[in-house]
């Protein structure tokens, strides 16, 4: 049987991530990362069977050029005719989309209408869609939304306490992100603890350079930490997370910063980087903290304390907790972050088996709490690309 290959694309303003998957097996045959797009130094790096190859994009430095280089690589490997459809990660679908959708001109118009909600992300996602349509004419394209999973939030969870006309007229509300990850992780976590997803109360922490947490009750998102944008909530690599909104007025008056400068600071210069004054990389922060770096130690404490507070809050939204679940690059690999965070939560009956905590890393899934403990503490590696590929195959009418 020939392979049924799905191309998954995730476009940023100056980057393009791609993965070619056989959605039947989940195998990744090829991945790529286009960087510094729209600059003279643009290049794309391909990874296959552990081997990397970097290719200059000189003369075609935009997203279309990167997708064209990807097509050339597929032709070189003899795989281009086996690509059956293309799935796109789209950051913001607003209230319009509660599930993935086959892309047509109406959908593109709706994504354009969502640009005010995600001015950095949605234009890049649209650029990737247009590039794919241009370079792979005739193939179905599917949009898979970060926000879709959280469209089950009740009004009391998504409503901000501001004049309600701002919601009615401008869509100002909590939307949440990382939904594709939560949708993959939730049933896996329920399976690991022996629960039916339709009768489970999960608090899931997706921890990476961008980080969020969600309460998932009976398979449905009930609350989440990210809000109108991915800035709200947890301490992240460079994002501040929760902060008094009056910081804008305070810094305008005392530091001469305008709204754009403050927003840039909160998104790109804060979080672990801002506290530590060292790095946004959690691995570097952990290593430096272990060696006594005061900024790194403080960054670790602030991050894990904030996370523990949110876990307790999300237990309210879930109506209790059968399992605390860690996922994402940090959640899957940092036994230190997991241990420090759960250390705050013994009052909820949450504890860690340190030997299991150390063992369950680097792509492994499993329970890291003591045998028989309820609620359990679980690690589940996420696979957003596979979720996108499966959605894409389904909507494109391809049999799995």
mmCIF file of C-alpha atoms in Angstrom:
data_model
loop_
_atom_site.group_PDB
_atom_site.id
_atom_site.type_symbol
_atom_site.label_atom_id
_atom_site.label_comp_id
_atom_site.label_asym_id
_atom_site.label_seq_id
_atom_site.Cartn_x
_atom_site.Cartn_y
_atom_site.Cartn_z
ATOM 1 C CA UNK A 1 0.000 0.000 0.000
ATOM 2 C CA UNK A 2 1.370 3.400 -0.924
ATOM 3 C CA UNK A 3 1.857 5.899 1.842
ATOM 4 C CA UNK A 4 -0.819 8.511 2.501
ATOM 5 C CA UNK A 5 1.210 11.591 3.261
ATOM 6 C CA UNK A 6 -0.074 14.770 4.866
ATOM 7 C CA UNK A 7 2.001 17.935 4.860
ATOM 8 C CA UNK A 8 1.630 19.975 8.054
ATOM 9 C CA UNK A 9 2.639 23.657 7.937
ATOM 10 C CA UNK A 10 2.998 26.165 10.769
ATOM 11 C CA UNK A 11 3.885 29.650 9.556
ATOM 12 C CA UNK A 12 5.230 32.478 11.665
ATOM 13 C CA UNK A 13 5.935 36.011 10.522
ATOM 14 C CA UNK A 14 9.501 35.109 9.520
ATOM 15 C CA UNK A 15 9.500 31.322 9.817
ATOM 16 C CA UNK A 16 7.933 28.199 8.390
ATOM 17 C CA UNK A 17 7.833 24.867 10.197
ATOM 18 C CA UNK A 18 6.827 21.837 8.199
ATOM 19 C CA UNK A 19 6.407 18.114 8.739
ATOM 20 C CA UNK A 20 5.522 15.367 6.296
ATOM 21 C CA UNK A 21 3.585 12.626 8.071
ATOM 22 C CA UNK A 22 2.075 9.302 7.162
ATOM 23 C CA UNK A 23 -1.085 9.774 9.166
ATOM 24 C CA UNK A 24 -1.816 6.040 9.128
ATOM 25 C CA UNK A 25 1.353 5.228 11.067
ATOM 26 C CA UNK A 26 2.193 8.602 12.586
ATOM 27 C CA UNK A 27 5.700 8.399 11.105
ATOM 28 C CA UNK A 28 7.415 11.701 10.258
ATOM 29 C CA UNK A 29 9.277 11.240 6.979
ATOM 30 C CA UNK A 30 10.655 14.754 6.673
ATOM 31 C CA UNK A 31 10.622 17.961 8.693
ATOM 32 C CA UNK A 32 11.799 21.443 7.844
ATOM 33 C CA UNK A 33 12.331 24.834 9.402
ATOM 34 C CA UNK A 34 12.532 27.969 7.295
ATOM 35 C CA UNK A 35 14.120 30.872 9.194
ATOM 36 C CA UNK A 36 14.823 34.582 8.663
ATOM 37 C CA UNK A 37 12.213 34.649 5.907
ATOM 38 C CA UNK A 38 11.774 37.958 4.053
ATOM 39 C CA UNK A 39 15.436 38.828 4.751
ATOM 40 C CA UNK A 40 18.493 38.338 2.550
ATOM 41 C CA UNK A 41 19.749 35.653 4.953
ATOM 42 C CA UNK A 42 16.687 33.402 4.630
ATOM 43 C CA UNK A 43 17.333 29.670 4.647
ATOM 44 C CA UNK A 44 15.525 26.392 5.207
ATOM 45 C CA UNK A 45 16.803 23.358 7.093
ATOM 46 C CA UNK A 46 15.543 19.868 6.257
ATOM 47 C CA UNK A 47 15.741 16.952 8.669
ATOM 48 C CA UNK A 48 15.381 13.341 7.557
ATOM 49 C CA UNK A 49 16.435 10.218 9.443
ATOM 50 C CA UNK A 50 18.321 12.376 11.913
ATOM 51 C CA UNK A 51 20.365 14.074 9.207
ATOM 52 C CA UNK A 52 20.110 17.840 8.616
ATOM 53 C CA UNK A 53 20.616 19.783 5.386
ATOM 54 C CA UNK A 54 20.567 23.592 5.201
ATOM 55 C CA UNK A 55 19.539 25.267 1.931
ATOM 56 C CA UNK A 56 19.799 28.968 1.154
ATOM 57 C CA UNK A 57 16.638 30.731 0.000
ATOM 58 C CA UNK A 58 18.539 33.495 -1.792
ATOM 59 C CA UNK A 59 16.368 35.036 -4.503
ATOM 60 C CA UNK A 60 13.139 33.625 -3.041
ATOM 61 C CA UNK A 61 13.194 34.632 0.579
ATOM 62 C CA UNK A 62 9.453 34.723 1.308
ATOM 63 C CA UNK A 63 7.111 31.968 2.511
ATOM 64 C CA UNK A 64 6.251 30.978 -1.060
ATOM 65 C CA UNK A 65 9.949 30.502 -1.753
ATOM 66 C CA UNK A 66 10.303 28.331 1.348
ATOM 67 C CA UNK A 67 7.343 26.169 0.340
ATOM 68 C CA UNK A 68 8.795 25.916 -3.190
ATOM 69 C CA UNK A 69 12.086 24.695 -1.698
ATOM 70 C CA UNK A 70 10.114 22.139 0.285
ATOM 71 C CA UNK A 71 8.448 20.903 -2.925
ATOM 72 C CA UNK A 72 11.872 20.553 -4.536
ATOM 73 C CA UNK A 73 13.032 18.460 -1.589
ATOM 74 C CA UNK A 74 9.969 16.238 -1.906
ATOM 75 C CA UNK A 75 10.669 15.833 -5.638
ATOM 76 C CA UNK A 76 14.261 14.902 -4.840
ATOM 77 C CA UNK A 77 12.964 12.197 -2.478
ATOM 78 C CA UNK A 78 10.285 11.041 -4.923
ATOM 79 C CA UNK A 79 7.520 11.844 -2.455
ATOM 80 C CA UNK A 80 5.736 14.779 -4.082
ATOM 81 C CA UNK A 81 3.010 12.665 -5.715
ATOM 82 C CA UNK A 82 2.167 10.950 -2.427
ATOM 83 C CA UNK A 83 1.224 14.188 -0.649
ATOM 84 C CA UNK A 84 -2.562 14.067 -0.479
ATOM 85 C CA UNK A 85 -3.462 17.153 1.533
ATOM 86 C CA UNK A 86 -1.994 20.040 3.540
ATOM 87 C CA UNK A 87 -2.887 20.905 7.136
ATOM 88 C CA UNK A 88 -2.229 24.379 8.536
ATOM 89 C CA UNK A 89 -1.896 25.371 12.154
ATOM 90 C CA UNK A 90 -3.947 28.555 12.497
ATOM 91 C CA UNK A 91 -3.585 30.406 15.779
ATOM 92 C CA UNK A 92 -6.905 32.234 16.004
ATOM 93 C CA UNK A 93 -10.317 31.192 14.752
ATOM 94 C CA UNK A 94 -12.276 33.529 17.007
ATOM 95 C CA UNK A 95 -15.769 32.324 17.899
ATOM 96 C CA UNK A 96 -16.459 31.214 14.341
ATOM 97 C CA UNK A 97 -14.642 27.885 14.485
ATOM 98 C CA UNK A 98 -15.017 25.165 17.111
ATOM 99 C CA UNK A 99 -13.461 22.506 14.875
ATOM 100 C CA UNK A 100 -11.020 22.190 11.994
ATOM 101 C CA UNK A 101 -12.303 23.163 8.555
ATOM 102 C CA UNK A 102 -11.564 22.632 4.860
ATOM 103 C CA UNK A 103 -10.208 25.916 3.521
ATOM 104 C CA UNK A 104 -12.038 27.861 0.827
ATOM 105 C CA UNK A 105 -12.293 31.561 0.043
ATOM 106 C CA UNK A 106 -15.021 32.039 2.665
ATOM 107 C CA UNK A 107 -12.761 30.550 5.343
ATOM 108 C CA UNK A 108 -9.884 32.769 4.221
ATOM 109 C CA UNK A 109 -12.140 35.808 4.555
ATOM 110 C CA UNK A 110 -13.078 34.717 8.089
ATOM 111 C CA UNK A 111 -9.389 34.326 8.998
ATOM 112 C CA UNK A 112 -8.720 37.808 7.677
ATOM 113 C CA UNK A 113 -11.555 39.072 9.883
ATOM 114 C CA UNK A 114 -9.777 37.494 12.888
ATOM 115 C CA UNK A 115 -6.554 39.447 12.239
ATOM 116 C CA UNK A 116 -7.365 42.095 14.907
ATOM 117 C CA UNK A 117 -7.473 39.241 17.456
ATOM 118 C CA UNK A 118 -4.074 37.871 16.370
ATOM 119 C CA UNK A 119 -2.262 40.602 14.399
ATOM 120 C CA UNK A 120 1.097 38.813 14.575
ATOM 121 C CA UNK A 121 -0.067 35.268 13.919
ATOM 122 C CA UNK A 122 -3.034 35.156 11.559
ATOM 123 C CA UNK A 123 -1.409 37.145 8.725
ATOM 124 C CA UNK A 124 1.501 34.693 8.791
ATOM 125 C CA UNK A 125 -0.887 31.731 8.814
ATOM 126 C CA UNK A 126 -2.721 33.191 5.820
ATOM 127 C CA UNK A 127 0.577 33.704 4.008
ATOM 128 C CA UNK A 128 1.354 30.018 4.502
ATOM 129 C CA UNK A 129 -2.050 28.992 3.181
ATOM 130 C CA UNK A 130 -1.639 31.106 0.046
ATOM 131 C CA UNK A 131 1.875 29.772 -0.480
ATOM 132 C CA UNK A 132 0.668 26.169 -0.217
ATOM 133 C CA UNK A 133 -2.205 26.824 -2.627
ATOM 134 C CA UNK A 134 0.261 28.320 -5.083
ATOM 135 C CA UNK A 135 2.973 25.657 -4.877
ATOM 136 C CA UNK A 136 0.667 22.621 -4.473
ATOM 137 C CA UNK A 137 -2.290 23.510 -6.740
ATOM 138 C CA UNK A 138 -5.301 21.251 -6.453
ATOM 139 C CA UNK A 139 -4.480 19.734 -3.064
ATOM 140 C CA UNK A 140 -7.008 20.168 -0.237
ATOM 141 C CA UNK A 141 -5.942 22.583 2.506
ATOM 142 C CA UNK A 142 -7.285 22.342 6.059
ATOM 143 C CA UNK A 143 -7.149 24.886 8.900
ATOM 144 C CA UNK A 144 -6.652 23.500 12.417
ATOM 145 C CA UNK A 145 -7.205 26.158 15.069
ATOM 146 C CA UNK A 146 -5.370 26.650 18.372
ATOM 147 C CA UNK A 147 -8.542 28.225 19.741
ATOM 148 C CA UNK A 148 -11.137 25.672 18.606
ATOM 149 C CA UNK A 149 -10.901 23.249 21.544
ATOM 150 C CA UNK A 150 -11.650 26.040 24.000
ATOM 151 C CA UNK A 151 -14.935 27.044 22.370
ATOM 152 C CA UNK A 152 -16.662 24.875 25.002
ATOM 153 C CA UNK A 153 -15.698 27.356 27.748
ATOM 154 C CA UNK A 154 -18.784 28.535 29.646
ATOM 155 C CA UNK A 155 -19.537 32.252 29.559
ATOM 156 C CA UNK A 156 -18.446 32.714 33.157
ATOM 157 C CA UNK A 157 -14.977 31.429 32.189
ATOM 158 C CA UNK A 158 -14.459 33.389 28.983
ATOM 159 C CA UNK A 159 -16.030 36.716 29.997
ATOM 160 C CA UNK A 160 -13.757 39.562 31.096
ATOM 161 C CA UNK A 161 -15.129 41.979 33.698
ATOM 162 C CA UNK A 162 -15.103 44.950 31.335
ATOM 163 C CA UNK A 163 -18.037 46.731 29.658
ATOM 164 C CA UNK A 164 -19.888 43.968 27.847
ATOM 165 C CA UNK A 165 -20.284 46.034 24.673
ATOM 166 C CA UNK A 166 -16.549 45.477 24.079
ATOM 167 C CA UNK A 167 -17.295 41.780 23.741
ATOM 168 C CA UNK A 168 -20.350 42.342 21.570
ATOM 169 C CA UNK A 169 -18.676 44.853 19.267
ATOM 170 C CA UNK A 170 -15.031 43.736 19.261
ATOM 171 C CA UNK A 171 -14.952 40.132 20.474
ATOM 172 C CA UNK A 172 -13.006 40.981 23.643
ATOM 173 C CA UNK A 173 -13.045 37.725 25.631
ATOM 174 C CA UNK A 174 -10.866 34.778 26.631
ATOM 175 C CA UNK A 175 -10.173 32.443 23.718
ATOM 176 C CA UNK A 176 -7.326 30.207 24.893
ATOM 177 C CA UNK A 177 -4.642 28.491 22.814
ATOM 178 C CA UNK A 178 -2.682 25.209 22.558
ATOM 179 C CA UNK A 179 -6.046 23.568 21.869
ATOM 180 C CA UNK A 180 -4.658 21.013 19.423
ATOM 181 C CA UNK A 181 -2.213 19.825 22.077
ATOM 182 C CA UNK A 182 -4.913 19.543 24.741
ATOM 183 C CA UNK A 183 -7.134 17.616 22.339
ATOM 184 C CA UNK A 184 -4.369 15.048 21.823
ATOM 185 C CA UNK A 185 -3.205 14.823 25.427
ATOM 186 C CA UNK A 186 -6.549 14.583 27.254
ATOM 187 C CA UNK A 187 -7.680 11.147 25.975
ATOM 188 C CA UNK A 188 -4.131 9.793 26.293
ATOM 189 C CA UNK A 189 -3.983 10.884 29.935
ATOM 190 C CA UNK A 190 -7.404 9.391 30.662
ATOM 191 C CA UNK A 191 -6.292 6.102 29.125
ATOM 192 C CA UNK A 192 -3.107 6.007 31.208
ATOM 193 C CA UNK A 193 -5.015 6.423 34.473
ATOM 194 C CA UNK A 194 -7.713 3.955 33.427
ATOM 195 C CA UNK A 195 -10.534 6.478 33.101
ATOM 196 C CA UNK A 196 -13.026 7.077 30.314
ATOM 197 C CA UNK A 197 -12.387 10.519 28.821
ATOM 198 C CA UNK A 198 -16.136 11.184 29.132
ATOM 199 C CA UNK A 199 -15.901 10.673 32.897
ATOM 200 C CA UNK A 200 -12.653 12.387 33.829
ATOM 201 C CA UNK A 201 -11.423 15.579 35.463
ATOM 202 C CA UNK A 202 -8.026 16.613 34.152
ATOM 203 C CA UNK A 203 -5.796 19.615 34.752
ATOM 204 C CA UNK A 204 -3.296 19.751 31.892
ATOM 205 C CA UNK A 205 -0.211 21.978 31.851
ATOM 206 C CA UNK A 206 1.295 22.549 28.395
ATOM 207 C CA UNK A 207 4.704 23.956 29.248
ATOM 208 C CA UNK A 208 7.134 25.258 26.652
ATOM 209 C CA UNK A 209 8.545 28.623 25.672
ATOM 210 C CA UNK A 210 4.847 29.438 25.401
ATOM 211 C CA UNK A 211 2.925 27.893 28.293
ATOM 212 C CA UNK A 212 -0.686 27.477 29.329
ATOM 213 C CA UNK A 213 -2.891 25.308 31.493
ATOM 214 C CA UNK A 214 -6.422 24.020 30.981
ATOM 215 C CA UNK A 215 -9.202 22.352 32.954
ATOM 216 C CA UNK A 216 -10.670 19.500 30.873
ATOM 217 C CA UNK A 217 -13.822 17.902 32.259
ATOM 218 C CA UNK A 218 -15.316 14.900 30.460
ATOM 219 C CA UNK A 219 -13.211 15.739 27.407
ATOM 220 C CA UNK A 220 -14.329 19.377 27.196
ATOM 221 C CA UNK A 221 -12.295 22.491 27.971
ATOM 222 C CA UNK A 222 -13.846 24.342 30.917
ATOM 223 C CA UNK A 223 -11.201 27.028 31.483
ATOM 224 C CA UNK A 224 -7.691 27.938 30.396
ATOM 225 C CA UNK A 225 -5.011 30.428 31.332
ATOM 226 C CA UNK A 226 -4.298 32.166 28.013
ATOM 227 C CA UNK A 227 -6.835 34.808 27.082
ATOM 228 C CA UNK A 228 -7.556 37.178 24.201
ATOM 229 C CA UNK A 229 -3.935 36.561 23.173
ATOM 230 C CA UNK A 230 -1.262 34.067 24.241
ATOM 231 C CA UNK A 231 0.200 36.637 26.672
ATOM 232 C CA UNK A 232 -2.073 36.001 29.655
ATOM 233 C CA UNK A 233 -1.536 33.379 32.336
ATOM 234 C CA UNK A 234 1.632 31.511 33.224
ATOM 235 C CA UNK A 235 5.226 32.751 33.306
ATOM 236 C CA UNK A 236 6.734 31.791 29.928
ATOM 237 C CA UNK A 237 10.081 32.009 28.183
ATOM 238 C CA UNK A 238 9.778 35.680 27.242
ATOM 239 C CA UNK A 239 6.124 36.447 28.117
ATOM 240 C CA UNK A 240 5.114 37.960 31.452
ATOM 241 C CA UNK A 241 1.801 36.178 31.846
ATOM 242 C CA UNK A 242 -0.600 37.736 34.362
ATOM 243 C CA UNK A 243 0.222 41.322 35.260
ATOM 244 C CA UNK A 244 -1.676 44.402 36.429
ATOM 245 C CA UNK A 245 -3.063 46.068 33.289
ATOM 246 C CA UNK A 246 -2.129 49.461 34.768
ATOM 247 C CA UNK A 247 1.495 48.642 33.944
ATOM 248 C CA UNK A 248 0.852 50.406 30.610
ATOM 249 C CA UNK A 249 -0.040 53.700 32.300
ATOM 250 C CA UNK A 250 2.662 53.299 34.945
ATOM 251 C CA UNK A 251 5.461 52.740 32.438
ATOM 252 C CA UNK A 252 4.195 55.497 30.145
ATOM 253 C CA UNK A 253 4.380 57.945 33.033
ATOM 254 C CA UNK A 254 7.592 56.721 34.660
ATOM 255 C CA UNK A 255 9.672 55.060 31.951
ATOM 256 C CA UNK A 256 8.589 56.988 28.858
ATOM 257 C CA UNK A 257 7.320 53.826 27.160
ATOM 258 C CA UNK A 258 4.379 53.906 24.764
ATOM 259 C CA UNK A 259 1.808 51.105 24.481
ATOM 260 C CA UNK A 260 3.668 49.390 21.643
ATOM 261 C CA UNK A 261 6.924 49.359 23.622
ATOM 262 C CA UNK A 262 5.228 47.968 26.730
ATOM 263 C CA UNK A 263 3.465 45.277 24.715
ATOM 264 C CA UNK A 264 6.759 44.311 23.080
ATOM 265 C CA UNK A 265 8.436 44.160 26.500
ATOM 266 C CA UNK A 266 5.677 41.970 27.960
ATOM 267 C CA UNK A 267 5.805 39.539 25.020
ATOM 268 C CA UNK A 268 9.502 39.418 24.130
ATOM 269 C CA UNK A 269 11.620 40.608 27.065
ATOM 270 C CA UNK A 270 9.815 39.270 30.131
ATOM 271 C CA UNK A 271 9.123 35.832 31.636
ATOM 272 C CA UNK A 272 12.130 33.661 32.443
ATOM 273 C CA UNK A 273 14.363 35.953 30.383
ATOM 274 C CA UNK A 274 13.237 39.109 32.148
ATOM 275 C CA UNK A 275 13.476 37.727 35.682
ATOM 276 C CA UNK A 276 16.762 35.879 35.248
ATOM 277 C CA UNK A 277 18.399 38.465 32.960
ATOM 278 C CA UNK A 278 20.090 35.400 31.538
ATOM 279 C CA UNK A 279 18.002 33.326 29.105
ATOM 280 C CA UNK A 280 14.502 32.335 28.044
ATOM 281 C CA UNK A 281 15.591 28.675 27.784
ATOM 282 C CA UNK A 282 14.356 26.697 30.781
ATOM 283 C CA UNK A 283 17.260 24.249 30.484
ATOM 284 C CA UNK A 284 19.788 27.057 30.841
ATOM 285 C CA UNK A 285 17.804 28.547 33.717
ATOM 286 C CA UNK A 286 17.761 25.202 35.566
ATOM 287 C CA UNK A 287 21.499 24.700 35.090
ATOM 288 C CA UNK A 288 22.320 28.217 36.234
ATOM 289 C CA UNK A 289 19.992 27.946 39.231
ATOM 290 C CA UNK A 290 21.697 24.709 40.285
ATOM 291 C CA UNK A 291 25.004 26.605 40.241
ATOM 292 C CA UNK A 292 23.596 29.364 42.450
ATOM 293 C CA UNK A 293 22.696 32.078 39.918
ATOM 294 C CA UNK A 294 20.276 34.256 41.893
ATOM 295 C CA UNK A 295 18.297 35.502 38.888
ATOM 296 C CA UNK A 296 17.860 31.965 37.590
ATOM 297 C CA UNK A 297 16.775 30.685 40.998
ATOM 298 C CA UNK A 298 14.181 33.439 41.283
ATOM 299 C CA UNK A 299 12.901 32.762 37.765
ATOM 300 C CA UNK A 300 12.392 29.077 38.610
ATOM 301 C CA UNK A 301 10.579 29.947 41.834
ATOM 302 C CA UNK A 302 8.265 32.488 40.220
ATOM 303 C CA UNK A 303 7.441 30.153 37.313
ATOM 304 C CA UNK A 304 6.655 27.093 39.421
ATOM 305 C CA UNK A 305 4.773 29.046 42.116
ATOM 306 C CA UNK A 306 2.561 30.699 39.488
ATOM 307 C CA UNK A 307 1.976 27.321 37.860
ATOM 308 C CA UNK A 308 1.014 25.689 41.172
ATOM 309 C CA UNK A 309 -1.500 28.463 41.893
ATOM 310 C CA UNK A 310 -3.062 27.949 38.474
ATOM 311 C CA UNK A 311 -3.267 24.174 38.980
ATOM 312 C CA UNK A 312 -5.302 24.719 42.144
ATOM 313 C CA UNK A 313 -7.540 27.194 40.319
ATOM 314 C CA UNK A 314 -8.100 24.831 37.391
ATOM 315 C CA UNK A 315 -9.159 22.078 39.804
ATOM 316 C CA UNK A 316 -12.121 24.350 40.591
ATOM 317 C CA UNK A 317 -12.988 24.656 36.903
ATOM 318 C CA UNK A 318 -12.712 20.887 36.362
ATOM 319 C CA UNK A 319 -14.928 20.148 39.373
ATOM 320 C CA UNK A 320 -12.139 18.189 41.030
ATOM 321 C CA UNK A 321 -9.057 16.454 39.734
ATOM 322 C CA UNK A 322 -8.410 12.865 38.710
ATOM 323 C CA UNK A 323 -5.022 13.666 37.216
ATOM 324 C CA UNK A 324 -2.549 16.502 36.849
ATOM 325 C CA UNK A 325 -0.955 16.153 33.425
ATOM 326 C CA UNK A 326 2.329 17.644 32.199
ATOM 327 C CA UNK A 327 3.057 18.046 28.496
ATOM 328 C CA UNK A 328 5.023 20.308 26.111
ATOM 329 C CA UNK A 329 8.812 20.531 25.897
ATOM 330 C CA UNK A 330 9.310 21.605 29.523
ATOM 331 C CA UNK A 331 6.424 19.595 30.927
ATOM 332 C CA UNK A 332 7.658 16.411 29.260
ATOM 333 C CA UNK A 333 11.355 16.768 30.053
ATOM 334 C CA UNK A 334 11.941 18.865 33.175
ATOM 335 C CA UNK A 335 11.680 16.667 36.253
ATOM 336 C CA UNK A 336 12.826 19.722 38.234
ATOM 337 C CA UNK A 337 9.904 21.919 37.155
ATOM 338 C CA UNK A 338 7.453 19.083 37.819
ATOM 339 C CA UNK A 339 8.897 18.348 41.259
ATOM 340 C CA UNK A 340 9.018 21.989 42.370
ATOM 341 C CA UNK A 341 5.480 22.619 41.164
ATOM 342 C CA UNK A 342 3.875 19.554 42.728
ATOM 343 C CA UNK A 343 5.748 20.337 45.943
ATOM 344 C CA UNK A 344 3.241 23.141 46.514
ATOM 345 C CA UNK A 345 0.209 20.893 46.015
ATOM 346 C CA UNK A 346 0.288 18.204 48.704
ATOM 347 C CA UNK A 347 -2.875 19.724 50.172
ATOM 348 C CA UNK A 348 -4.692 18.589 47.000
ATOM 349 C CA UNK A 349 -3.373 15.051 47.473
ATOM 350 C CA UNK A 350 -0.761 15.498 44.752
ATOM 351 C CA UNK A 351 2.701 14.014 45.281
ATOM 352 C CA UNK A 352 5.533 12.737 43.106
ATOM 353 C CA UNK A 353 7.568 9.544 43.113
ATOM 354 C CA UNK A 354 11.000 11.031 42.457
ATOM 355 C CA UNK A 355 12.407 7.894 40.808
ATOM 356 C CA UNK A 356 9.484 7.754 38.401
ATOM 357 C CA UNK A 357 9.709 11.503 37.847
ATOM 358 C CA UNK A 358 13.345 11.199 36.776
ATOM 359 C CA UNK A 359 12.639 8.172 34.568
ATOM 360 C CA UNK A 360 9.670 9.596 32.629
ATOM 361 C CA UNK A 361 11.370 12.055 30.292
ATOM 362 C CA UNK A 362 12.547 12.408 26.696
ATOM 363 C CA UNK A 363 9.453 11.188 24.873
ATOM 364 C CA UNK A 364 8.233 8.768 27.519
ATOM 365 C CA UNK A 365 4.707 8.770 28.928
ATOM 366 C CA UNK A 366 3.654 7.526 32.323
ATOM 367 C CA UNK A 367 2.495 8.086 35.874
ATOM 368 C CA UNK A 368 5.015 9.870 38.114
ATOM 369 C CA UNK A 369 3.007 9.849 41.334
ATOM 370 C CA UNK A 370 3.236 7.089 43.969
ATOM 371 C CA UNK A 371 1.456 3.819 43.125
ATOM 372 C CA UNK A 372 -2.252 4.038 43.811
ATOM 373 C CA UNK A 373 -2.271 7.770 44.493
ATOM 374 C CA UNK A 374 -5.431 9.611 43.559
ATOM 375 C CA UNK A 375 -5.239 12.092 41.963
ATOM 376 C CA UNK A 376 -2.430 10.860 39.750
ATOM 377 C CA UNK A 377 0.371 12.941 38.250
ATOM 378 C CA UNK A 378 1.006 11.999 34.623
ATOM 379 C CA UNK A 379 3.370 12.914 31.793
ATOM 380 C CA UNK A 380 2.041 12.689 28.215
ATOM 381 C CA UNK A 381 4.188 13.774 25.246
ATOM 382 C CA UNK A 382 2.035 15.849 22.923
ATOM 383 C CA UNK A 383 1.762 15.350 19.165
ATOM 384 C CA UNK A 384 0.108 18.372 17.607
ATOM 385 C CA UNK A 385 1.396 17.495 14.126
ATOM 386 C CA UNK A 386 -0.375 14.121 14.201
ATOM 387 C CA UNK A 387 -3.623 15.755 15.320
ATOM 388 C CA UNK A 388 -3.362 18.236 12.444
ATOM 389 C CA UNK A 389 -2.574 15.420 9.994
ATOM 390 C CA UNK A 390 -5.526 13.331 11.182
ATOM 391 C CA UNK A 391 -7.944 16.255 10.985
ATOM 392 C CA UNK A 392 -6.624 17.066 7.526
ATOM 393 C CA UNK A 393 -7.032 13.494 6.271
ATOM 394 C CA UNK A 394 -10.585 13.312 7.643
ATOM 395 C CA UNK A 395 -11.720 16.617 6.139
ATOM 396 C CA UNK A 396 -10.005 15.873 2.818
ATOM 397 C CA UNK A 397 -12.020 12.658 2.571
ATOM 398 C CA UNK A 398 -9.030 10.352 2.830
ATOM 399 C CA UNK A 399 -9.589 6.999 4.479
ATOM 400 C CA UNK A 400 -7.313 6.374 7.463
#
